[in-house]
Amino acid sequence: MADAQQGSASHVPILLSFSVFSRPSSVPLGSGYEVLIQKFLSIYGDQIDVHRKFVIQLFSDEWGQYIDLPKGFVIADKCKLRLVPLQMEITSLGNLTPASTVFFCCDMQERFRPAIKYFGDIISVGQRLLQGARILGIPVIVSEQYPKGLGSTVPEMDLTGVKLVFPKTKFSMVLPEVEAALAEIPGLRSVVLFGVETHVCIQQTALDLIGRGLEVHIVADSTSSRSMMDRMFALERLSRTGIIVTTSESVLLQLVSDKDHPKFKEIQNIIKASAPESGLLSKV
């Protein structure tokens, strides 16, 4: 079985366990945490409760039991790994607070302007979100898909003070530099995600984030695709996985939570005019 699983010298056989299940597989030599969590999700995704955080553990021959995966661990030899869910208080689910939240702005770039449905509307809402993040001191991470060919973030989006702006070619925003930036935010629990395209980069980013135990809020009125059908089915799929599909006004008011919050009036000024009544809600 191990020889069949290994396939080539560049792959290493591993045994993956979750709950009462165990399944042999293989990963490229030198694979780290990101590859391992994706392998677990590809095998056990239907059984994983997305409302929990997880830790990967490695079976230690020295100790005769599983231990937490050491920091910087990479696969070098045949091994046994298991995914262990950690309890999360159910009352915390969906409860946004500025101290535990980061905003992700995905690929709001110039070249997408003529192709993405209601692009002007989602940019308008995106501006509100960035303004709200500055007022509340929430870190913002911004991606640009192949900016050399697709241009930079549109000028309407004020990126003053954002934590990170980075180029990418991968659909997901969850790259090593982003993970490093997230590691610098103590107590991080929630990601507010918006941008394009809903069924591609937004979807893949959201799935990668929940795979890391983070709660994801997708802002429906600041997220679009070229096709409304693609957008609609992506949001339906994501909501079934436990991702929260919400609106910009809901996010901003939830973050202040009380009219006596010292920043409430500033946030209220942002939302005095309702978000655009675009075709995002009803048109396919």
PDB file of C-alpha atoms in Angstrom:
ATOM      1  CA  MET A   1       0.000   0.000   0.000  1.00  0.00           C
ATOM      2  CA  ALA A   2       2.791   2.436   0.920  1.00  0.00           C
ATOM      3  CA  ASP A   3       4.591   1.819  -2.366  1.00  0.00           C
ATOM      4  CA  ALA A   4       1.368   2.437  -4.287  1.00  0.00           C
ATOM      5  CA  GLN A   5       0.671   5.596  -2.372  1.00  0.00           C
ATOM      6  CA  GLN A   6       4.173   6.960  -2.734  1.00  0.00           C
ATOM      7  CA  GLY A   7       3.997   6.931  -6.517  1.00  0.00           C
ATOM      8  CA  SER A   8       7.375   8.570  -6.958  1.00  0.00           C
ATOM      9  CA  ALA A   9      10.386   9.617  -4.926  1.00  0.00           C
ATOM     10  CA  SER A  10       8.977  13.153  -4.798  1.00  0.00           C
ATOM     11  CA  HIS A  11       5.897  12.056  -2.802  1.00  0.00           C
ATOM     12  CA  VAL A  12       5.683  10.699   0.736  1.00  0.00           C
ATOM     13  CA  PRO A  13       2.953   8.344   2.027  1.00  0.00           C
ATOM     14  CA  ILE A  14       0.926   9.631   4.994  1.00  0.00           C
ATOM     15  CA  LEU A  15      -1.988   8.291   7.019  1.00  0.00           C
ATOM     16  CA  LEU A  16      -4.662  10.926   7.699  1.00  0.00           C
ATOM     17  CA  SER A  17      -7.128  10.457  10.551  1.00  0.00           C
ATOM     18  CA  PHE A  18     -10.198  12.434  11.517  1.00  0.00           C
ATOM     19  CA  SER A  19     -12.698  11.324  14.156  1.00  0.00           C
ATOM     20  CA  VAL A  20     -13.004   7.508  13.788  1.00  0.00           C
ATOM     21  CA  PHE A  21     -11.823   7.518  10.175  1.00  0.00           C
ATOM     22  CA  SER A  22      -8.340   6.949   8.749  1.00  0.00           C
ATOM     23  CA  ARG A  23      -7.249   7.063   5.138  1.00  0.00           C
ATOM     24  CA  PRO A  24      -3.836   6.591   3.480  1.00  0.00           C
ATOM     25  CA  SER A  25      -2.740   9.299   1.074  1.00  0.00           C
ATOM     26  CA  SER A  26       0.428  11.047  -0.092  1.00  0.00           C
ATOM     27  CA  VAL A  27       1.818  14.568  -0.372  1.00  0.00           C
ATOM     28  CA  PRO A  28       4.870  16.071  -2.047  1.00  0.00           C
ATOM     29  CA  LEU A  29       8.114  15.797  -0.122  1.00  0.00           C
ATOM     30  CA  GLY A  30       8.629  18.958   1.936  1.00  0.00           C
ATOM     31  CA  SER A  31       4.904  19.764   2.271  1.00  0.00           C
ATOM     32  CA  GLY A  32       3.963  21.957   5.212  1.00  0.00           C
ATOM     33  CA  TYR A  33       0.844  22.969   7.104  1.00  0.00           C
ATOM     34  CA  GLU A  34      -1.016  24.545   4.167  1.00  0.00           C
ATOM     35  CA  VAL A  35      -0.751  21.434   1.984  1.00  0.00           C
ATOM     36  CA  LEU A  36      -1.707  19.179   4.885  1.00  0.00           C
ATOM     37  CA  ILE A  37      -4.829  21.129   5.829  1.00  0.00           C
ATOM     38  CA  GLN A  38      -5.936  21.162   2.190  1.00  0.00           C
ATOM     39  CA  LYS A  39      -5.396  17.385   2.012  1.00  0.00           C
ATOM     40  CA  PHE A  40      -7.540  16.909   5.121  1.00  0.00           C
ATOM     41  CA  LEU A  41     -10.265  19.123   3.640  1.00  0.00           C
ATOM     42  CA  SER A  42     -10.213  17.295   0.309  1.00  0.00           C
ATOM     43  CA  ILE A  43     -10.767  13.961   2.081  1.00  0.00           C
ATOM     44  CA  TYR A  44     -12.943  14.849   5.073  1.00  0.00           C
ATOM     45  CA  GLY A  45     -14.493  18.177   4.035  1.00  0.00           C
ATOM     46  CA  ASP A  46     -18.065  16.854   4.188  1.00  0.00           C
ATOM     47  CA  GLN A  47     -17.604  15.770   7.808  1.00  0.00           C
ATOM     48  CA  ILE A  48     -15.769  18.783   9.219  1.00  0.00           C
ATOM     49  CA  ASP A  49     -17.755  21.155  11.438  1.00  0.00           C
ATOM     50  CA  VAL A  50     -16.705  24.573  10.174  1.00  0.00           C
ATOM     51  CA  HIS A  51     -17.776  26.208  13.457  1.00  0.00           C
ATOM     52  CA  ARG A  52     -14.692  24.814  15.177  1.00  0.00           C
ATOM     53  CA  LYS A  53     -10.987  25.473  15.062  1.00  0.00           C
ATOM     54  CA  PHE A  54      -8.556  22.635  14.453  1.00  0.00           C
ATOM     55  CA  VAL A  55      -5.049  21.519  15.215  1.00  0.00           C
ATOM     56  CA  ILE A  56      -2.992  19.001  13.228  1.00  0.00           C
ATOM     57  CA  GLN A  57      -1.153  16.440  15.329  1.00  0.00           C
ATOM     58  CA  LEU A  58       1.730  14.119  14.418  1.00  0.00           C
ATOM     59  CA  PHE A  59       2.221  10.621  15.843  1.00  0.00           C
ATOM     60  CA  SER A  60       5.516  10.584  17.751  1.00  0.00           C
ATOM     61  CA  ASP A  61       7.351   7.261  17.990  1.00  0.00           C
ATOM     62  CA  GLU A  62       9.448   8.751  20.795  1.00  0.00           C
ATOM     63  CA  TRP A  63       6.429   9.467  22.973  1.00  0.00           C
ATOM     64  CA  GLY A  64       4.107   6.762  21.652  1.00  0.00           C
ATOM     65  CA  GLN A  65       1.251   9.222  21.148  1.00  0.00           C
ATOM     66  CA  TYR A  66       0.121  12.185  19.041  1.00  0.00           C
ATOM     67  CA  ILE A  67       1.711  15.590  19.629  1.00  0.00           C
ATOM     68  CA  ASP A  68       0.829  19.032  18.220  1.00  0.00           C
ATOM     69  CA  LEU A  69       2.489  19.620  14.853  1.00  0.00           C
ATOM     70  CA  PRO A  70       5.779  21.452  15.539  1.00  0.00           C
ATOM     71  CA  LYS A  71       6.095  24.974  14.118  1.00  0.00           C
ATOM     72  CA  GLY A  72       7.672  24.934  10.657  1.00  0.00           C
ATOM     73  CA  PHE A  73       7.087  21.191  10.262  1.00  0.00           C
ATOM     74  CA  VAL A  74       7.514  19.732   6.762  1.00  0.00           C
ATOM     75  CA  ILE A  75       6.933  16.191   5.538  1.00  0.00           C
ATOM     76  CA  ALA A  76      10.217  14.306   5.167  1.00  0.00           C
ATOM     77  CA  ASP A  77       9.228  10.698   5.940  1.00  0.00           C
ATOM     78  CA  LYS A  78       6.201   8.429   6.087  1.00  0.00           C
ATOM     79  CA  CYS A  79       4.055   9.529   9.030  1.00  0.00           C
ATOM     80  CA  LYS A  80       0.648   9.493  10.710  1.00  0.00           C
ATOM     81  CA  LEU A  81      -1.317  12.721  11.178  1.00  0.00           C
ATOM     82  CA  ARG A  82      -4.695  13.539  12.652  1.00  0.00           C
ATOM     83  CA  LEU A  83      -6.981  16.578  12.608  1.00  0.00           C
ATOM     84  CA  VAL A  84      -8.359  17.421  16.037  1.00  0.00           C
ATOM     85  CA  PRO A  85     -11.318  19.829  16.447  1.00  0.00           C
ATOM     86  CA  LEU A  86     -11.122  22.369  19.264  1.00  0.00           C
ATOM     87  CA  GLN A  87     -14.282  23.519  20.985  1.00  0.00           C
ATOM     88  CA  MET A  88     -15.537  27.047  20.220  1.00  0.00           C
ATOM     89  CA  GLU A  89     -18.193  28.815  22.223  1.00  0.00           C
ATOM     90  CA  ILE A  90     -21.357  28.803  20.094  1.00  0.00           C
ATOM     91  CA  THR A  91     -22.240  32.306  21.369  1.00  0.00           C
ATOM     92  CA  SER A  92     -19.170  33.713  19.609  1.00  0.00           C
ATOM     93  CA  LEU A  93     -20.241  32.548  16.162  1.00  0.00           C
ATOM     94  CA  GLY A  94     -20.938  35.474  13.845  1.00  0.00           C
ATOM     95  CA  ASN A  95     -20.207  38.024  16.560  1.00  0.00           C
ATOM     96  CA  LEU A  96     -17.894  40.598  14.951  1.00  0.00           C
ATOM     97  CA  THR A  97     -15.686  42.770  17.159  1.00  0.00           C
ATOM     98  CA  PRO A  98     -13.013  45.194  15.898  1.00  0.00           C
ATOM     99  CA  ALA A  99     -10.240  43.649  18.004  1.00  0.00           C
ATOM    100  CA  SER A 100     -10.731  40.167  16.506  1.00  0.00           C
ATOM    101  CA  THR A 101     -11.527  41.116  12.879  1.00  0.00           C
ATOM    102  CA  VAL A 102      -9.572  41.756   9.685  1.00  0.00           C
ATOM    103  CA  PHE A 103     -10.927  42.957   6.299  1.00  0.00           C
ATOM    104  CA  PHE A 104      -9.891  41.250   3.036  1.00  0.00           C
ATOM    105  CA  CYS A 105     -10.341  43.294  -0.174  1.00  0.00           C
ATOM    106  CA  CYS A 106      -9.933  40.960  -3.146  1.00  0.00           C
ATOM    107  CA  ASP A 107      -8.851  42.081  -6.641  1.00  0.00           C
ATOM    108  CA  MET A 108     -10.855  45.307  -7.045  1.00  0.00           C
ATOM    109  CA  GLN A 109      -8.825  46.237 -10.126  1.00  0.00           C
ATOM    110  CA  GLU A 110      -9.165  48.559 -13.099  1.00  0.00           C
ATOM    111  CA  ARG A 111      -9.248  45.904 -15.820  1.00  0.00           C
ATOM    112  CA  PHE A 112     -12.250  44.218 -14.195  1.00  0.00           C
ATOM    113  CA  ARG A 113     -14.357  47.378 -14.434  1.00  0.00           C
ATOM    114  CA  PRO A 114     -16.053  46.619 -17.802  1.00  0.00           C
ATOM    115  CA  ALA A 115     -16.485  42.885 -17.152  1.00  0.00           C
ATOM    116  CA  ILE A 116     -17.867  42.584 -13.609  1.00  0.00           C
ATOM    117  CA  LYS A 117     -21.610  43.103 -13.150  1.00  0.00           C
ATOM    118  CA  TYR A 118     -22.498  46.194 -11.096  1.00  0.00           C
ATOM    119  CA  PHE A 119     -18.811  46.931 -10.567  1.00  0.00           C
ATOM    120  CA  GLY A 120     -19.481  50.583  -9.738  1.00  0.00           C
ATOM    121  CA  ASP A 121     -21.899  49.546  -7.002  1.00  0.00           C
ATOM    122  CA  ILE A 122     -19.543  47.096  -5.313  1.00  0.00           C
ATOM    123  CA  ILE A 123     -16.729  49.668  -5.478  1.00  0.00           C
ATOM    124  CA  SER A 124     -19.000  52.215  -3.784  1.00  0.00           C
ATOM    125  CA  VAL A 125     -19.738  49.750  -0.987  1.00  0.00           C
ATOM    126  CA  GLY A 126     -16.087  48.747  -0.790  1.00  0.00           C
ATOM    127  CA  GLN A 127     -15.187  52.384  -0.174  1.00  0.00           C
ATOM    128  CA  ARG A 128     -17.551  52.425   2.811  1.00  0.00           C
ATOM    129  CA  LEU A 129     -15.957  49.296   4.234  1.00  0.00           C
ATOM    130  CA  LEU A 130     -12.434  50.693   3.917  1.00  0.00           C
ATOM    131  CA  GLN A 131     -13.545  53.938   5.551  1.00  0.00           C
ATOM    132  CA  GLY A 132     -15.182  52.017   8.373  1.00  0.00           C
ATOM    133  CA  ALA A 133     -12.035  49.941   8.874  1.00  0.00           C
ATOM    134  CA  ARG A 134      -9.934  53.115   9.240  1.00  0.00           C
ATOM    135  CA  ILE A 135     -12.362  54.583  11.777  1.00  0.00           C
ATOM    136  CA  LEU A 136     -12.432  51.406  13.868  1.00  0.00           C
ATOM    137  CA  GLY A 137      -8.736  50.551  13.525  1.00  0.00           C
ATOM    138  CA  ILE A 138      -9.371  47.258  11.741  1.00  0.00           C
ATOM    139  CA  PRO A 139      -6.467  45.878   9.666  1.00  0.00           C
ATOM    140  CA  VAL A 140      -7.091  45.608   5.911  1.00  0.00           C
ATOM    141  CA  ILE A 141      -5.354  43.192   3.528  1.00  0.00           C
ATOM    142  CA  VAL A 142      -5.668  43.910  -0.211  1.00  0.00           C
ATOM    143  CA  SER A 143      -4.837  41.567  -3.090  1.00  0.00           C
ATOM    144  CA  GLU A 144      -4.250  42.397  -6.753  1.00  0.00           C
ATOM    145  CA  GLN A 145      -4.513  39.601  -9.300  1.00  0.00           C
ATOM    146  CA  TYR A 146      -1.558  39.799 -11.727  1.00  0.00           C
ATOM    147  CA  PRO A 147      -1.399  43.619 -11.535  1.00  0.00           C
ATOM    148  CA  LYS A 148       1.187  43.772 -14.331  1.00  0.00           C
ATOM    149  CA  GLY A 149      -1.530  42.704 -16.752  1.00  0.00           C
ATOM    150  CA  LEU A 150      -4.741  43.616 -14.939  1.00  0.00           C
ATOM    151  CA  GLY A 151      -3.809  46.927 -13.358  1.00  0.00           C
ATOM    152  CA  SER A 152      -3.827  48.150  -9.773  1.00  0.00           C
ATOM    153  CA  THR A 153      -6.734  48.573  -7.381  1.00  0.00           C
ATOM    154  CA  VAL A 154      -9.190  51.144  -8.747  1.00  0.00           C
ATOM    155  CA  PRO A 155      -8.430  54.734  -7.670  1.00  0.00           C
ATOM    156  CA  GLU A 156     -11.815  55.132  -5.957  1.00  0.00           C
ATOM    157  CA  MET A 157     -10.660  52.682  -3.289  1.00  0.00           C
ATOM    158  CA  ASP A 158      -8.636  54.623  -0.729  1.00  0.00           C
ATOM    159  CA  LEU A 159      -5.932  52.233   0.516  1.00  0.00           C
ATOM    160  CA  THR A 160      -4.466  54.689   3.026  1.00  0.00           C
ATOM    161  CA  GLY A 161      -3.262  52.850   6.105  1.00  0.00           C
ATOM    162  CA  VAL A 162      -3.968  49.286   4.912  1.00  0.00           C
ATOM    163  CA  LYS A 163      -1.824  46.569   6.488  1.00  0.00           C
ATOM    164  CA  LEU A 164      -0.790  44.808   3.262  1.00  0.00           C
ATOM    165  CA  VAL A 165      -1.205  45.179  -0.506  1.00  0.00           C
ATOM    166  CA  PHE A 166       0.195  42.221  -2.413  1.00  0.00           C
ATOM    167  CA  PRO A 167       0.189  40.816  -5.978  1.00  0.00           C
ATOM    168  CA  LYS A 168      -0.910  37.269  -6.685  1.00  0.00           C
ATOM    169  CA  THR A 169      -1.523  34.788  -9.468  1.00  0.00           C
ATOM    170  CA  LYS A 170      -3.162  32.164  -7.258  1.00  0.00           C
ATOM    171  CA  PHE A 171      -6.925  32.518  -6.921  1.00  0.00           C
ATOM    172  CA  SER A 172      -6.860  32.365  -3.110  1.00  0.00           C
ATOM    173  CA  MET A 173      -5.630  35.324  -1.074  1.00  0.00           C
ATOM    174  CA  VAL A 174      -4.254  32.930   1.526  1.00  0.00           C
ATOM    175  CA  LEU A 175      -0.558  33.059   0.610  1.00  0.00           C
ATOM    176  CA  PRO A 176       2.484  32.890   2.941  1.00  0.00           C
ATOM    177  CA  GLU A 177       2.813  36.679   3.212  1.00  0.00           C
ATOM    178  CA  VAL A 178      -0.858  36.927   4.189  1.00  0.00           C
ATOM    179  CA  GLU A 179      -0.539  34.163   6.770  1.00  0.00           C
ATOM    180  CA  ALA A 180       2.459  36.006   8.213  1.00  0.00           C
ATOM    181  CA  ALA A 181       0.403  39.217   8.407  1.00  0.00           C
ATOM    182  CA  LEU A 182      -2.477  37.392  10.099  1.00  0.00           C
ATOM    183  CA  ALA A 183      -0.080  35.897  12.648  1.00  0.00           C
ATOM    184  CA  GLU A 184       0.717  39.456  13.761  1.00  0.00           C
ATOM    185  CA  ILE A 185      -2.922  40.090  14.776  1.00  0.00           C
ATOM    186  CA  PRO A 186      -3.496  38.714  18.301  1.00  0.00           C
ATOM    187  CA  GLY A 187      -6.871  37.134  18.997  1.00  0.00           C
ATOM    188  CA  LEU A 188      -7.932  37.123  15.340  1.00  0.00           C
ATOM    189  CA  ARG A 189     -11.194  35.253  14.855  1.00  0.00           C
ATOM    190  CA  SER A 190     -13.109  36.760  11.913  1.00  0.00           C
ATOM    191  CA  VAL A 191     -12.403  37.803   8.319  1.00  0.00           C
ATOM    192  CA  VAL A 192     -14.730  40.183   6.447  1.00  0.00           C
ATOM    193  CA  LEU A 193     -14.224  39.399   2.750  1.00  0.00           C
ATOM    194  CA  PHE A 194     -15.321  41.341  -0.342  1.00  0.00           C
ATOM    195  CA  GLY A 195     -14.290  41.849  -3.970  1.00  0.00           C
ATOM    196  CA  VAL A 196     -14.234  39.764  -7.153  1.00  0.00           C
ATOM    197  CA  GLU A 197     -14.946  37.255  -8.484  1.00  0.00           C
ATOM    198  CA  THR A 198     -17.423  35.634  -6.105  1.00  0.00           C
ATOM    199  CA  HIS A 199     -17.179  32.139  -7.596  1.00  0.00           C
ATOM    200  CA  VAL A 200     -13.393  32.166  -8.062  1.00  0.00           C
ATOM    201  CA  CYS A 201     -11.086  34.179  -5.787  1.00  0.00           C
ATOM    202  CA  ILE A 202     -13.688  34.989  -3.127  1.00  0.00           C
ATOM    203  CA  GLN A 203     -14.839  31.388  -2.922  1.00  0.00           C
ATOM    204  CA  GLN A 204     -11.339  29.901  -2.785  1.00  0.00           C
ATOM    205  CA  THR A 205     -10.167  32.455  -0.222  1.00  0.00           C
ATOM    206  CA  ALA A 206     -13.184  31.776   1.987  1.00  0.00           C
ATOM    207  CA  LEU A 207     -12.680  28.006   1.875  1.00  0.00           C
ATOM    208  CA  ASP A 208      -8.982  28.356   2.692  1.00  0.00           C
ATOM    209  CA  LEU A 209      -9.757  30.637   5.631  1.00  0.00           C
ATOM    210  CA  ILE A 210     -12.327  28.357   7.251  1.00  0.00           C
ATOM    211  CA  GLY A 211      -9.838  25.528   6.757  1.00  0.00           C
ATOM    212  CA  ARG A 212      -7.597  27.474   9.118  1.00  0.00           C
ATOM    213  CA  GLY A 213     -10.315  27.802  11.736  1.00  0.00           C
ATOM    214  CA  LEU A 214     -11.272  31.408  10.960  1.00  0.00           C
ATOM    215  CA  GLU A 215     -14.852  32.616  10.686  1.00  0.00           C
ATOM    216  CA  VAL A 216     -15.633  34.246   7.324  1.00  0.00           C
ATOM    217  CA  HIS A 217     -18.199  36.978   6.584  1.00  0.00           C
ATOM    218  CA  ILE A 218     -18.752  37.648   2.859  1.00  0.00           C
ATOM    219  CA  VAL A 219     -20.191  41.099   2.100  1.00  0.00           C
ATOM    220  CA  ALA A 220     -22.844  40.374  -0.532  1.00  0.00           C
ATOM    221  CA  ASP A 221     -23.321  43.996  -1.629  1.00  0.00           C
ATOM    222  CA  SER A 222     -19.589  44.379  -2.306  1.00  0.00           C
ATOM    223  CA  THR A 223     -18.986  41.072  -4.079  1.00  0.00           C
ATOM    224  CA  SER A 224     -19.701  40.242  -7.707  1.00  0.00           C
ATOM    225  CA  SER A 225     -18.794  38.183 -10.790  1.00  0.00           C
ATOM    226  CA  ARG A 226     -19.106  38.475 -14.545  1.00  0.00           C
ATOM    227  CA  SER A 227     -22.124  36.153 -14.337  1.00  0.00           C
ATOM    228  CA  MET A 228     -24.909  36.569 -11.807  1.00  0.00           C
ATOM    229  CA  MET A 229     -25.586  32.832 -11.993  1.00  0.00           C
ATOM    230  CA  ASP A 230     -21.991  32.060 -10.970  1.00  0.00           C
ATOM    231  CA  ARG A 231     -22.279  34.584  -8.150  1.00  0.00           C
ATOM    232  CA  MET A 232     -25.601  33.252  -6.890  1.00  0.00           C
ATOM    233  CA  PHE A 233     -24.566  29.602  -6.757  1.00  0.00           C
ATOM    234  CA  ALA A 234     -21.201  30.440  -5.180  1.00  0.00           C
ATOM    235  CA  LEU A 235     -22.894  32.339  -2.339  1.00  0.00           C
ATOM    236  CA  GLU A 236     -25.373  29.494  -1.835  1.00  0.00           C
ATOM    237  CA  ARG A 237     -22.581  26.941  -1.716  1.00  0.00           C
ATOM    238  CA  LEU A 238     -20.513  29.010   0.701  1.00  0.00           C
ATOM    239  CA  SER A 239     -23.429  29.673   3.035  1.00  0.00           C
ATOM    240  CA  ARG A 240     -24.008  25.904   3.282  1.00  0.00           C
ATOM    241  CA  THR A 241     -20.446  25.455   4.549  1.00  0.00           C
ATOM    242  CA  GLY A 242     -21.094  27.796   7.472  1.00  0.00           C
ATOM    243  CA  ILE A 243     -19.696  30.959   5.905  1.00  0.00           C
ATOM    244  CA  ILE A 244     -21.789  34.010   6.805  1.00  0.00           C
ATOM    245  CA  VAL A 245     -23.215  35.956   3.849  1.00  0.00           C
ATOM    246  CA  THR A 246     -24.057  39.452   5.052  1.00  0.00           C
ATOM    247  CA  THR A 247     -24.213  43.136   4.011  1.00  0.00           C
ATOM    248  CA  SER A 248     -21.951  46.127   4.522  1.00  0.00           C
ATOM    249  CA  GLU A 249     -24.368  47.970   6.802  1.00  0.00           C
ATOM    250  CA  SER A 250     -24.861  44.888   8.948  1.00  0.00           C
ATOM    251  CA  VAL A 251     -21.086  44.448   9.284  1.00  0.00           C
ATOM    252  CA  LEU A 252     -20.398  48.075  10.214  1.00  0.00           C
ATOM    253  CA  LEU A 253     -23.207  48.312  12.767  1.00  0.00           C
ATOM    254  CA  GLN A 254     -22.292  44.973  14.291  1.00  0.00           C
ATOM    255  CA  LEU A 255     -18.721  46.184  14.755  1.00  0.00           C
ATOM    256  CA  VAL A 256     -19.831  49.216  16.813  1.00  0.00           C
ATOM    257  CA  SER A 257     -22.654  47.221  18.494  1.00  0.00           C
ATOM    258  CA  ASP A 258     -23.999  50.145  20.565  1.00  0.00           C
ATOM    259  CA  LYS A 259     -25.135  53.705  19.853  1.00  0.00           C
ATOM    260  CA  ASP A 260     -22.923  54.756  22.795  1.00  0.00           C
ATOM    261  CA  HIS A 261     -19.821  53.413  21.054  1.00  0.00           C
ATOM    262  CA  PRO A 262     -17.342  56.323  20.680  1.00  0.00           C
ATOM    263  CA  LYS A 263     -17.170  55.769  16.914  1.00  0.00           C
ATOM    264  CA  PHE A 264     -20.902  55.210  16.340  1.00  0.00           C
ATOM    265  CA  LYS A 265     -21.636  58.647  14.853  1.00  0.00           C
ATOM    266  CA  GLU A 266     -18.735  58.337  12.402  1.00  0.00           C
ATOM    267  CA  ILE A 267     -20.009  54.933  11.278  1.00  0.00           C
ATOM    268  CA  GLN A 268     -23.559  56.276  11.123  1.00  0.00           C
ATOM    269  CA  ASN A 269     -22.386  59.011   8.749  1.00  0.00           C
ATOM    270  CA  ILE A 270     -21.029  56.339   6.383  1.00  0.00           C
ATOM    271  CA  ILE A 271     -24.354  54.519   6.172  1.00  0.00           C
ATOM    272  CA  LYS A 272     -26.749  57.481   6.225  1.00  0.00           C
ATOM    273  CA  ALA A 273     -27.293  56.941   2.526  1.00  0.00           C
ATOM    274  CA  SER A 274     -28.289  53.343   1.822  1.00  0.00           C
ATOM    275  CA  ALA A 275     -25.999  51.115  -0.208  1.00  0.00           C
ATOM    276  CA  PRO A 276     -26.828  51.071  -3.961  1.00  0.00           C
ATOM    277  CA  GLU A 277     -29.990  49.158  -4.887  1.00  0.00           C
ATOM    278  CA  SER A 278     -28.254  47.284  -7.667  1.00  0.00           C
ATOM    279  CA  GLY A 279     -29.251  44.163  -9.576  1.00  0.00           C
ATOM    280  CA  LEU A 280     -27.061  42.026  -7.335  1.00  0.00           C
ATOM    281  CA  LEU A 281     -30.107  40.937  -5.367  1.00  0.00           C
ATOM    282  CA  SER A 282     -32.477  39.685  -8.012  1.00  0.00           C
ATOM    283  CA  LYS A 283     -31.014  39.470 -11.512  1.00  0.00           C
ATOM    284  CA  VAL A 284     -29.398  36.404 -13.042  1.00  0.00           C
TER     285      VAL A 284
END
